[in-house]
């Protein structure tokens, strides 16, 4: 196994040291390659303002770094007759939080492609607690878990910790993984997913958990982000996935197994259904909730979740008459 740390413009000292400590603790070959020189050349070649010293940290600036990392890894694989092992996970693929083509979307084999990020965190914690990879490596893994999830592509005020936060940008992975499971594995409409998320996570709804992590407004906001990114923004990245194993009950988003969708699809029907849920929840929270016996929580009726019904008329087959039988 060959392992490389590939620091760029925004790599924090904590992240870089953890990478080097993990390489040493695991006893694998590898090293450190600074991608800034090649990134600077790329920025200069394409005429990016950063090449002139201007602080323009746009998506091009970010993707140049992601592309340089992947380019280096594939050329290293050529040289050593090896395979590039991908680092992306199921959650990132669902949200399109990866750089297409020459970036972290591509690898020779994507080992985590069907494992959601929340499960990966639990697996890392489990491996560290059991010291599956030794005491020194376990200490590094615990520190990794304590580091904010970040692509580290935009420089901040200091380099002691990541300046970017993935969850501030696209939302909490707890909610996104919840949405992903019930949308893809259960086939639930957004209205029902919103109801389930509010019941499980919202601290400001009647009957909700007292220790809920999110407000109802946050849940609806991030569910909208998930639906837009999953159905409209990112399918083209999943349509060109590298090979990967299928792991766990969450299934896979590979077009060769569990999930097939057009790359130019839109999110309008799903977002419209979410608006139905939003209006329903707002009416319920306003005191006009409906409920039956045994459904009262905290002194008020608990509304039932919206249910999809088939309104298509049932037509008799042509040429057949409805028959009745008279009985005595």
PDB file of N, CA and C in Angstrom, residues 149-220:
ATOM      1  N   UNK A 149     -15.640  18.237   9.345  1.00  0.00           N
ATOM      2  CA  UNK A 149     -15.638  17.712   7.978  1.00  0.00           C
ATOM      3  C   UNK A 149     -15.444  18.871   7.010  1.00  0.00           C
ATOM      4  N   UNK A 150     -14.407  18.791   6.186  1.00  0.00           N
ATOM      5  CA  UNK A 150     -14.080  19.916   5.315  1.00  0.00           C
ATOM      6  C   UNK A 150     -13.247  19.458   4.127  1.00  0.00           C
ATOM      7  N   UNK A 151     -13.489  20.039   2.938  1.00  0.00           N
ATOM      8  CA  UNK A 151     -12.614  19.749   1.795  1.00  0.00           C
ATOM      9  C   UNK A 151     -11.293  20.495   1.871  1.00  0.00           C
ATOM     10  N   UNK A 152     -11.222  21.519   2.715  1.00  0.00           N
ATOM     11  CA  UNK A 152     -10.001  22.321   2.895  1.00  0.00           C
ATOM     12  C   UNK A 152      -9.436  22.806   1.557  1.00  0.00           C
ATOM     13  N   UNK A 153     -10.247  23.565   0.859  1.00  0.00           N
ATOM     14  CA  UNK A 153      -9.834  24.102  -0.441  1.00  0.00           C
ATOM     15  C   UNK A 153      -9.785  25.625  -0.476  1.00  0.00           C
ATOM     16  N   UNK A 154     -10.371  26.274   0.528  1.00  0.00           N
ATOM     17  CA  UNK A 154     -10.389  27.738   0.596  1.00  0.00           C
ATOM     18  C   UNK A 154      -9.613  28.185   1.823  1.00  0.00           C
ATOM     19  N   UNK A 155      -8.569  28.999   1.655  1.00  0.00           N
ATOM     20  CA  UNK A 155      -7.766  29.448   2.795  1.00  0.00           C
ATOM     21  C   UNK A 155      -8.589  30.271   3.782  1.00  0.00           C
ATOM     22  N   UNK A 156      -8.224  30.128   5.071  1.00  0.00           N
ATOM     23  CA  UNK A 156      -8.870  30.901   6.117  1.00  0.00           C
ATOM     24  C   UNK A 156      -7.906  31.859   6.774  1.00  0.00           C
ATOM     25  N   UNK A 157      -8.295  32.344   7.958  1.00  0.00           N
ATOM     26  CA  UNK A 157      -7.460  33.315   8.666  1.00  0.00           C
ATOM     27  C   UNK A 157      -6.221  32.669   9.264  1.00  0.00           C
ATOM     28  N   UNK A 158      -6.313  31.389   9.598  1.00  0.00           N
ATOM     29  CA  UNK A 158      -5.165  30.688  10.171  1.00  0.00           C
ATOM     30  C   UNK A 158      -5.215  29.240   9.711  1.00  0.00           C
ATOM     31  N   UNK A 159      -4.148  28.504   9.942  1.00  0.00           N
ATOM     32  CA  UNK A 159      -4.073  27.144   9.423  1.00  0.00           C
ATOM     33  C   UNK A 159      -4.128  26.083  10.507  1.00  0.00           C
ATOM     34  N   UNK A 160      -4.606  26.444  11.709  1.00  0.00           N
ATOM     35  CA  UNK A 160      -4.644  25.465  12.790  1.00  0.00           C
ATOM     36  C   UNK A 160      -5.807  24.493  12.641  1.00  0.00           C
ATOM     37  N   UNK A 161      -6.855  24.886  11.940  1.00  0.00           N
ATOM     38  CA  UNK A 161      -8.033  24.047  11.747  1.00  0.00           C
ATOM     39  C   UNK A 161      -8.654  24.390  10.401  1.00  0.00           C
ATOM     40  N   UNK A 162      -9.515  23.503   9.856  1.00  0.00           N
ATOM     41  CA  UNK A 162     -10.133  23.783   8.562  1.00  0.00           C
ATOM     42  C   UNK A 162     -10.928  25.082   8.569  1.00  0.00           C
ATOM     43  N   UNK A 163     -10.792  25.868   7.495  1.00  0.00           N
ATOM     44  CA  UNK A 163     -11.548  27.118   7.376  1.00  0.00           C
ATOM     45  C   UNK A 163     -12.944  26.864   6.824  1.00  0.00           C
ATOM     46  N   UNK A 164     -13.091  25.831   6.017  1.00  0.00           N
ATOM     47  CA  UNK A 164     -14.385  25.478   5.445  1.00  0.00           C
ATOM     48  C   UNK A 164     -15.087  24.452   6.317  1.00  0.00           C
ATOM     49  N   UNK A 165     -16.402  24.452   6.269  1.00  0.00           N
ATOM     50  CA  UNK A 165     -17.194  23.422   6.924  1.00  0.00           C
ATOM     51  C   UNK A 165     -18.187  22.874   5.913  1.00  0.00           C
ATOM     52  N   UNK A 166     -18.076  21.593   5.611  1.00  0.00           N
ATOM     53  CA  UNK A 166     -18.985  20.981   4.646  1.00  0.00           C
ATOM     54  C   UNK A 166     -20.425  21.070   5.110  1.00  0.00           C
ATOM     55  N   UNK A 167     -20.662  20.800   6.388  1.00  0.00           N
ATOM     56  CA  UNK A 167     -22.037  20.774   6.885  1.00  0.00           C
ATOM     57  C   UNK A 167     -22.648  22.169   6.965  1.00  0.00           C
ATOM     58  N   UNK A 168     -21.833  23.198   7.131  1.00  0.00           N
ATOM     59  CA  UNK A 168     -22.376  24.553   7.049  1.00  0.00           C
ATOM     60  C   UNK A 168     -22.781  24.889   5.616  1.00  0.00           C
ATOM     61  N   UNK A 169     -22.074  24.309   4.666  1.00  0.00           N
ATOM     62  CA  UNK A 169     -22.334  24.617   3.254  1.00  0.00           C
ATOM     63  C   UNK A 169     -23.531  23.860   2.697  1.00  0.00           C
ATOM     64  N   UNK A 170     -23.630  22.564   2.990  1.00  0.00           N
ATOM     65  CA  UNK A 170     -24.683  21.753   2.367  1.00  0.00           C
ATOM     66  C   UNK A 170     -25.624  21.106   3.364  1.00  0.00           C
ATOM     67  N   UNK A 171     -25.360  21.240   4.668  1.00  0.00           N
ATOM     68  CA  UNK A 171     -26.276  20.707   5.664  1.00  0.00           C
ATOM     69  C   UNK A 171     -25.734  19.510   6.418  1.00  0.00           C
ATOM     70  N   UNK A 172     -26.400  19.140   7.529  1.00  0.00           N
ATOM     71  CA  UNK A 172     -25.936  18.040   8.383  1.00  0.00           C
ATOM     72  C   UNK A 172     -26.078  16.685   7.694  1.00  0.00           C
ATOM     73  N   UNK A 173     -25.045  15.881   7.797  1.00  0.00           N
ATOM     74  CA  UNK A 173     -25.100  14.551   7.192  1.00  0.00           C
ATOM     75  C   UNK A 173     -26.075  13.638   7.921  1.00  0.00           C
ATOM     76  N   UNK A 174     -26.356  13.893   9.196  1.00  0.00           N
ATOM     77  CA  UNK A 174     -27.376  13.107   9.891  1.00  0.00           C
ATOM     78  C   UNK A 174     -28.706  13.190   9.140  1.00  0.00           C
ATOM     79  N   UNK A 175     -29.116  14.404   8.803  1.00  0.00           N
ATOM     80  CA  UNK A 175     -30.378  14.590   8.090  1.00  0.00           C
ATOM     81  C   UNK A 175     -30.300  14.071   6.658  1.00  0.00           C
ATOM     82  N   UNK A 176     -29.207  14.350   5.975  1.00  0.00           N
ATOM     83  CA  UNK A 176     -29.093  13.928   4.574  1.00  0.00           C
ATOM     84  C   UNK A 176     -29.086  12.404   4.446  1.00  0.00           C
ATOM     85  N   UNK A 177     -28.402  11.715   5.341  1.00  0.00           N
ATOM     86  CA  UNK A 177     -28.386  10.253   5.278  1.00  0.00           C
ATOM     87  C   UNK A 177     -29.760   9.677   5.603  1.00  0.00           C
ATOM     88  N   UNK A 178     -30.472  10.320   6.528  1.00  0.00           N
ATOM     89  CA  UNK A 178     -31.849   9.940   6.847  1.00  0.00           C
ATOM     90  C   UNK A 178     -32.725  10.082   5.597  1.00  0.00           C
ATOM     91  N   UNK A 179     -32.629  11.232   4.940  1.00  0.00           N
ATOM     92  CA  UNK A 179     -33.418  11.479   3.728  1.00  0.00           C
ATOM     93  C   UNK A 179     -33.063  10.488   2.629  1.00  0.00           C
ATOM     94  N   UNK A 180     -31.775  10.252   2.439  1.00  0.00           N
ATOM     95  CA  UNK A 180     -31.319   9.355   1.378  1.00  0.00           C
ATOM     96  C   UNK A 180     -31.886   7.953   1.555  1.00  0.00           C
ATOM     97  N   UNK A 181     -31.862   7.459   2.782  1.00  0.00           N
ATOM     98  CA  UNK A 181     -32.346   6.098   3.034  1.00  0.00           C
ATOM     99  C   UNK A 181     -33.834   5.978   2.706  1.00  0.00           C
ATOM    100  N   UNK A 182     -34.641   6.906   3.195  1.00  0.00           N
ATOM    101  CA  UNK A 182     -36.085   6.774   3.021  1.00  0.00           C
ATOM    102  C   UNK A 182     -36.547   7.140   1.611  1.00  0.00           C
ATOM    103  N   UNK A 183     -35.783   7.940   0.907  1.00  0.00           N
ATOM    104  CA  UNK A 183     -36.137   8.260  -0.477  1.00  0.00           C
ATOM    105  C   UNK A 183     -35.774   7.117  -1.416  1.00  0.00           C
ATOM    106  N   UNK A 184     -34.572   6.560  -1.266  1.00  0.00           N
ATOM    107  CA  UNK A 184     -34.102   5.551  -2.222  1.00  0.00           C
ATOM    108  C   UNK A 184     -34.448   4.124  -1.818  1.00  0.00           C
ATOM    109  N   UNK A 185     -34.387   3.810  -0.545  1.00  0.00           N
ATOM    110  CA  UNK A 185     -34.631   2.424  -0.132  1.00  0.00           C
ATOM    111  C   UNK A 185     -36.095   2.145   0.166  1.00  0.00           C
ATOM    112  N   UNK A 186     -36.832   3.168   0.617  1.00  0.00           N
ATOM    113  CA  UNK A 186     -38.246   2.986   0.927  1.00  0.00           C
ATOM    114  C   UNK A 186     -39.168   3.605  -0.114  1.00  0.00           C
ATOM    115  N   UNK A 187     -38.621   4.497  -0.925  1.00  0.00           N
ATOM    116  CA  UNK A 187     -39.443   5.123  -1.947  1.00  0.00           C
ATOM    117  C   UNK A 187     -40.448   6.114  -1.411  1.00  0.00           C
ATOM    118  N   UNK A 188     -40.178   6.698  -0.254  1.00  0.00           N
ATOM    119  CA  UNK A 188     -41.121   7.634   0.342  1.00  0.00           C
ATOM    120  C   UNK A 188     -41.072   8.984  -0.367  1.00  0.00           C
ATOM    121  N   UNK A 189     -42.240   9.626  -0.436  1.00  0.00           N
ATOM    122  CA  UNK A 189     -42.316  10.977  -0.967  1.00  0.00           C
ATOM    123  C   UNK A 189     -41.723  11.965   0.033  1.00  0.00           C
ATOM    124  N   UNK A 190     -41.276  13.134  -0.454  1.00  0.00           N
ATOM    125  CA  UNK A 190     -40.705  14.134   0.455  1.00  0.00           C
ATOM    126  C   UNK A 190     -41.627  14.518   1.598  1.00  0.00           C
ATOM    127  N   UNK A 191     -42.943  14.566   1.356  1.00  0.00           N
ATOM    128  CA  UNK A 191     -43.875  14.928   2.422  1.00  0.00           C
ATOM    129  C   UNK A 191     -43.780  13.948   3.586  1.00  0.00           C
ATOM    130  N   UNK A 192     -43.677  12.671   3.278  1.00  0.00           N
ATOM    131  CA  UNK A 192     -43.581  11.680   4.344  1.00  0.00           C
ATOM    132  C   UNK A 192     -42.214  11.717   5.008  1.00  0.00           C
ATOM    133  N   UNK A 193     -41.159  11.922   4.221  1.00  0.00           N
ATOM    134  CA  UNK A 193     -39.818  12.036   4.800  1.00  0.00           C
ATOM    135  C   UNK A 193     -39.760  13.227   5.751  1.00  0.00           C
ATOM    136  N   UNK A 194     -40.370  14.340   5.356  1.00  0.00           N
ATOM    137  CA  UNK A 194     -40.394  15.522   6.219  1.00  0.00           C
ATOM    138  C   UNK A 194     -41.104  15.217   7.528  1.00  0.00           C
ATOM    139  N   UNK A 195     -42.206  14.492   7.457  1.00  0.00           N
ATOM    140  CA  UNK A 195     -42.942  14.121   8.670  1.00  0.00           C
ATOM    141  C   UNK A 195     -42.084  13.242   9.582  1.00  0.00           C
ATOM    142  N   UNK A 196     -41.409  12.261   8.998  1.00  0.00           N
ATOM    143  CA  UNK A 196     -40.560  11.372   9.793  1.00  0.00           C
ATOM    144  C   UNK A 196     -39.392  12.132  10.416  1.00  0.00           C
ATOM    145  N   UNK A 197     -38.784  13.019   9.651  1.00  0.00           N
ATOM    146  CA  UNK A 197     -37.658  13.787  10.184  1.00  0.00           C
ATOM    147  C   UNK A 197     -38.106  14.711  11.305  1.00  0.00           C
ATOM    148  N   UNK A 198     -39.260  15.325  11.142  1.00  0.00           N
ATOM    149  CA  UNK A 198     -39.771  16.192  12.203  1.00  0.00           C
ATOM    150  C   UNK A 198     -40.057  15.393  13.464  1.00  0.00           C
ATOM    151  N   UNK A 199     -40.599  14.182  13.298  1.00  0.00           N
ATOM    152  CA  UNK A 199     -40.894  13.340  14.461  1.00  0.00           C
ATOM    153  C   UNK A 199     -39.624  12.882  15.163  1.00  0.00           C
ATOM    154  N   UNK A 200     -38.559  12.661  14.393  1.00  0.00           N
ATOM    155  CA  UNK A 200     -37.323  12.123  14.968  1.00  0.00           C
ATOM    156  C   UNK A 200     -36.361  13.190  15.447  1.00  0.00           C
ATOM    157  N   UNK A 201     -36.367  14.377  14.803  1.00  0.00           N
ATOM    158  CA  UNK A 201     -35.295  15.338  15.040  1.00  0.00           C
ATOM    159  C   UNK A 201     -35.755  16.697  15.560  1.00  0.00           C
ATOM    160  N   UNK A 202     -36.983  17.110  15.271  1.00  0.00           N
ATOM    161  CA  UNK A 202     -37.389  18.494  15.557  1.00  0.00           C
ATOM    162  C   UNK A 202     -37.709  18.687  17.039  1.00  0.00           C
ATOM    163  N   UNK A 203     -37.097  19.667  17.642  1.00  0.00           N
ATOM    164  CA  UNK A 203     -37.322  19.948  19.059  1.00  0.00           C
ATOM    165  C   UNK A 203     -38.431  20.967  19.291  1.00  0.00           C
ATOM    166  N   UNK A 204     -38.955  21.553  18.215  1.00  0.00           N
ATOM    167  CA  UNK A 204     -39.939  22.616  18.377  1.00  0.00           C
ATOM    168  C   UNK A 204     -41.296  22.263  17.781  1.00  0.00           C
ATOM    169  N   UNK A 205     -41.620  20.965  17.712  1.00  0.00           N
ATOM    170  CA  UNK A 205     -42.949  20.560  17.261  1.00  0.00           C
ATOM    171  C   UNK A 205     -43.624  19.772  18.376  1.00  0.00           C
ATOM    172  N   UNK A 206     -44.946  19.839  18.487  1.00  0.00           N
ATOM    173  CA  UNK A 206     -45.649  19.076  19.521  1.00  0.00           C
ATOM    174  C   UNK A 206     -45.378  17.585  19.389  1.00  0.00           C
ATOM    175  N   UNK A 207     -44.972  16.973  20.476  1.00  0.00           N
ATOM    176  CA  UNK A 207     -44.669  15.552  20.454  1.00  0.00           C
ATOM    177  C   UNK A 207     -43.294  15.206  19.956  1.00  0.00           C
ATOM    178  N   UNK A 208     -42.516  16.208  19.553  1.00  0.00           N
ATOM    179  CA  UNK A 208     -41.160  15.957  19.082  1.00  0.00           C
ATOM    180  C   UNK A 208     -40.221  15.667  20.233  1.00  0.00           C
ATOM    181  N   UNK A 209     -39.030  15.145  19.944  1.00  0.00           N
ATOM    182  CA  UNK A 209     -38.077  14.826  21.015  1.00  0.00           C
ATOM    183  C   UNK A 209     -37.588  16.081  21.722  1.00  0.00           C
ATOM    184  N   UNK A 210     -37.541  16.019  23.044  1.00  0.00           N
ATOM    185  CA  UNK A 210     -37.098  17.180  23.823  1.00  0.00           C
ATOM    186  C   UNK A 210     -35.646  17.530  23.532  1.00  0.00           C
ATOM    187  N   UNK A 211     -34.862  16.513  23.190  1.00  0.00           N
ATOM    188  CA  UNK A 211     -33.441  16.739  22.907  1.00  0.00           C
ATOM    189  C   UNK A 211     -33.168  16.766  21.401  1.00  0.00           C
ATOM    190  N   UNK A 212     -34.168  17.114  20.612  1.00  0.00           N
ATOM    191  CA  UNK A 212     -33.985  17.157  19.163  1.00  0.00           C
ATOM    192  C   UNK A 212     -32.883  18.121  18.756  1.00  0.00           C
ATOM    193  N   UNK A 213     -32.125  17.747  17.748  1.00  0.00           N
ATOM    194  CA  UNK A 213     -30.959  18.540  17.345  1.00  0.00           C
ATOM    195  C   UNK A 213     -31.311  19.732  16.464  1.00  0.00           C
ATOM    196  N   UNK A 214     -32.484  19.680  15.815  1.00  0.00           N
ATOM    197  CA  UNK A 214     -32.775  20.688  14.806  1.00  0.00           C
ATOM    198  C   UNK A 214     -34.160  21.283  15.016  1.00  0.00           C
ATOM    199  N   UNK A 215     -34.360  22.453  14.440  1.00  0.00           N
ATOM    200  CA  UNK A 215     -35.687  23.045  14.412  1.00  0.00           C
ATOM    201  C   UNK A 215     -36.417  22.560  13.168  1.00  0.00           C
ATOM    202  N   UNK A 216     -37.727  22.758  13.164  1.00  0.00           N
ATOM    203  CA  UNK A 216     -38.512  22.347  12.007  1.00  0.00           C
ATOM    204  C   UNK A 216     -38.082  23.100  10.755  1.00  0.00           C
ATOM    205  N   UNK A 217     -37.785  24.387  10.904  1.00  0.00           N
ATOM    206  CA  UNK A 217     -37.344  25.178   9.749  1.00  0.00           C
ATOM    207  C   UNK A 217     -36.040  24.641   9.178  1.00  0.00           C
ATOM    208  N   UNK A 218     -35.116  24.232  10.045  1.00  0.00           N
ATOM    209  CA  UNK A 218     -33.850  23.672   9.574  1.00  0.00           C
ATOM    210  C   UNK A 218     -34.071  22.362   8.835  1.00  0.00           C
ATOM    211  N   UNK A 219     -34.957  21.528   9.351  1.00  0.00           N
ATOM    212  CA  UNK A 219     -35.236  20.242   8.714  1.00  0.00           C
ATOM    213  C   UNK A 219     -35.799  20.447   7.312  1.00  0.00           C
ATOM    214  N   UNK A 220     -36.773  21.339   7.182  1.00  0.00           N
ATOM    215  CA  UNK A 220     -37.371  21.585   5.869  1.00  0.00           C
ATOM    216  C   UNK A 220     -36.366  22.213   4.909  1.00  0.00           C
TER     217      UNK A 220
END
